[in-house]
Coordinates of C-alpha atoms in Angstrom, one line a residue:
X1 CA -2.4 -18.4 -5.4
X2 CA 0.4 -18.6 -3.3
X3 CA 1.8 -15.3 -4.5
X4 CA -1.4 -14.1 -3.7
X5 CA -1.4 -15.1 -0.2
X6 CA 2.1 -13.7 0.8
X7 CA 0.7 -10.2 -0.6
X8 CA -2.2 -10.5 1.3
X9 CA -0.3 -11.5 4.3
X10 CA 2.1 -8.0 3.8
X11 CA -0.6 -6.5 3.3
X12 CA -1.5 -6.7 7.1
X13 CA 1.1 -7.6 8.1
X14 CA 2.1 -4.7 10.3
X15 CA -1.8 -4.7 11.5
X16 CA -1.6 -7.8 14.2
X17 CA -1.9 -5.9 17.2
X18 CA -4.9 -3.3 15.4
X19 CA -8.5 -4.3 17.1
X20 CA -10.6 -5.6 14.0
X21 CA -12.3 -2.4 13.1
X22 CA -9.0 -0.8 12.2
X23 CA -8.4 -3.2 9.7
X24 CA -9.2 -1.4 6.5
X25 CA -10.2 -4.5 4.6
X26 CA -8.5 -6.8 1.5
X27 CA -10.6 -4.2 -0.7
X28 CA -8.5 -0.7 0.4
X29 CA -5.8 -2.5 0.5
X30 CA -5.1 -3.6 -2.5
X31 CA -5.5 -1.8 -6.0
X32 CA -8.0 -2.3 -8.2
X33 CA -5.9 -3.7 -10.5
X34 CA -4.6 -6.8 -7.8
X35 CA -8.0 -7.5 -6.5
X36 CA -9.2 -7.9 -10.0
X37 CA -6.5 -10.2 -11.0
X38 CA -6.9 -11.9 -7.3
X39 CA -10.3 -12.7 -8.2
X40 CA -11.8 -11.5 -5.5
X41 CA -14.2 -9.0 -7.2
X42 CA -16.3 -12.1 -7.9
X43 CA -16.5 -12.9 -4.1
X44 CA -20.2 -11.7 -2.4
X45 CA -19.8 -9.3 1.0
X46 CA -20.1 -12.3 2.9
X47 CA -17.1 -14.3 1.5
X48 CA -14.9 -10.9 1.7
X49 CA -15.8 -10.2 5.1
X50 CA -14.5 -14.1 5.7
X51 CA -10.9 -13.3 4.0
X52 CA -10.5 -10.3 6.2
X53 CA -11.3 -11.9 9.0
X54 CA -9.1 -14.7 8.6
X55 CA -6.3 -12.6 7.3
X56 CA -6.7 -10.3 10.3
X57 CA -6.2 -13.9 12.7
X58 CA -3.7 -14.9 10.3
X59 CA -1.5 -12.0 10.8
X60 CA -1.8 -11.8 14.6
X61 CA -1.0 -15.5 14.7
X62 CA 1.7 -17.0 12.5
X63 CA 2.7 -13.7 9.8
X64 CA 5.2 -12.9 11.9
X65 CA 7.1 -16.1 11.8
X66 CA 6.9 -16.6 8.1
X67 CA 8.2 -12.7 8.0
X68 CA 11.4 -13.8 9.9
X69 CA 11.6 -17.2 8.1
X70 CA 10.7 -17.2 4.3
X71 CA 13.0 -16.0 1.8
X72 CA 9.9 -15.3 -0.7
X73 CA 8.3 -13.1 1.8
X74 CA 11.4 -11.2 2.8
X75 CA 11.8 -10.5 -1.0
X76 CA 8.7 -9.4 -1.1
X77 CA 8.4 -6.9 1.8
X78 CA 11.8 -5.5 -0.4
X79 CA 9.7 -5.2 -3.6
X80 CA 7.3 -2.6 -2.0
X81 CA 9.8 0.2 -2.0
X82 CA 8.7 2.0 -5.0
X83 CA 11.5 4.4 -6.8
X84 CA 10.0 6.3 -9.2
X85 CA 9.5 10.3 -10.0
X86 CA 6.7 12.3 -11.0
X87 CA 5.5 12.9 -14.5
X88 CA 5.8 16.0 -15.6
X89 CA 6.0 19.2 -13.2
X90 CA 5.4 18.4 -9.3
X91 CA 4.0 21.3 -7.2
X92 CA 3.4 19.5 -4.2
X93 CA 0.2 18.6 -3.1
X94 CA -2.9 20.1 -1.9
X95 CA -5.4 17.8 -0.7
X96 CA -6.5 15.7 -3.5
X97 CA -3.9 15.5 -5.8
X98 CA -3.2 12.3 -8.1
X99 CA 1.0 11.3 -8.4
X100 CA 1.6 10.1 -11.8
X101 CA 5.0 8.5 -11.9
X102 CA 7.3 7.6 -14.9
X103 CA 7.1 4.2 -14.1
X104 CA 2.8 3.7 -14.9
X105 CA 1.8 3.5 -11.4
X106 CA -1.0 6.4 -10.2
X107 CA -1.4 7.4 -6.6
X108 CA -4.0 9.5 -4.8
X109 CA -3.5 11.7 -2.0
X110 CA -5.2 9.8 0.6
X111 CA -4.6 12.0 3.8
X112 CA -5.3 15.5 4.5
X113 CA -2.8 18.0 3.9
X114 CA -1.0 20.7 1.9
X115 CA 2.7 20.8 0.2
X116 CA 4.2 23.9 -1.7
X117 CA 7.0 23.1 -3.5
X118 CA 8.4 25.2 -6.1
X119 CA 12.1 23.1 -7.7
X120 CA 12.8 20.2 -10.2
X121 CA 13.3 17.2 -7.8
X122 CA 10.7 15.4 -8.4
X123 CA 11.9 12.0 -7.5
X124 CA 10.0 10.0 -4.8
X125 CA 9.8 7.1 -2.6
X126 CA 6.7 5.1 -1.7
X127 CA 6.8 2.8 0.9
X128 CA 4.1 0.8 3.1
X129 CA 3.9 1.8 7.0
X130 CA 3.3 -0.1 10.2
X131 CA -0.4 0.1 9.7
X132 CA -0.2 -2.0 5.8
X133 CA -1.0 2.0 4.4
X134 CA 1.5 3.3 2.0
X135 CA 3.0 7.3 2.0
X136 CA 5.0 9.3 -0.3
X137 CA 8.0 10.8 0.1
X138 CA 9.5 13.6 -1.7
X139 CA 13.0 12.8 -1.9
X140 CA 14.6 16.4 -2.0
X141 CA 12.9 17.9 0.9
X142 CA 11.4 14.8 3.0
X143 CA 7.9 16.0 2.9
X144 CA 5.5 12.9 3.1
X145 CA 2.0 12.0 2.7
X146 CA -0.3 9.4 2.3
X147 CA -1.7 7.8 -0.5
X148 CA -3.4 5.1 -2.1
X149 CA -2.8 3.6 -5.7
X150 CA -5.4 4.0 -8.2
X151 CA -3.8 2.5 -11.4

């Protein structure tokens, strides 16, 4: 539980200062896969609009302390750089594409946008944002876009 709680508080961590209807919820921000293991698909609408309440309070009160002062959480905020490349040929992306990378992980294109890219780099970096969301990078040529993990 308490690895679960320093996610959750990374999660929004960067959102403190975001007015309440920003927040994108515990449900977008995690994957499928964490908020099954989490529990929290057994939770009723009620009892998740509670969590994301408190974790938006939480963060705008004491995340940032425990940010600058525990060693688990600064290893953590570390572990969220994902290095990985793409399966197979990468083209880019054009609006809805899904990332599979050698390591397992799946990512869907969750912002607008189109990429042409015709070369064999195909290495990437994802890494969260100020806002909790996370966005791709295409190593080679810097191009970026949001995205979501789906598996």
């Amino acid at each position: 539980m308490r690895r679960l709680t320093v996610i959750c508080l990374l999660l929004v961590a960067g959102s403190a200062g975001a007015q309440e209807k920003d927040f994108p919820g515990v449900e977008k921000l995690m994957s499928s896969e964490d908020y099954r293991a989490a529990g929290l698909h057994k939770l009723n609408p009620d009892e998740i609009e509670a969590l994301n309440q408190w974790l938006v309070s939480y963060t705008a009160g004491e995340a940032q302390a425990l940010r600058n002062t525990s060693e688990e959480v600064k290893q953590a905020e570390q572990d969220i750089r994902i290095e990985a490349r793409i399966k197979g040929d990468f083209r880019g992306w054009s609006g809805d594409t899904l990332f599979s990378l050698d390591n397992g992980q799946v990512w869907r294109q969750r912002l607008e946008g189109r990429f042409a890219y015709n070369g064999d780099a195909r290495e990437v970096v994802i890494e969260k944002n100020f806002f909790g969301y996370y966005r791709l990078t295409h190593v080679a040529t810097g191009a970026s876009i949001g995205v979501t993990r789906i598996n």
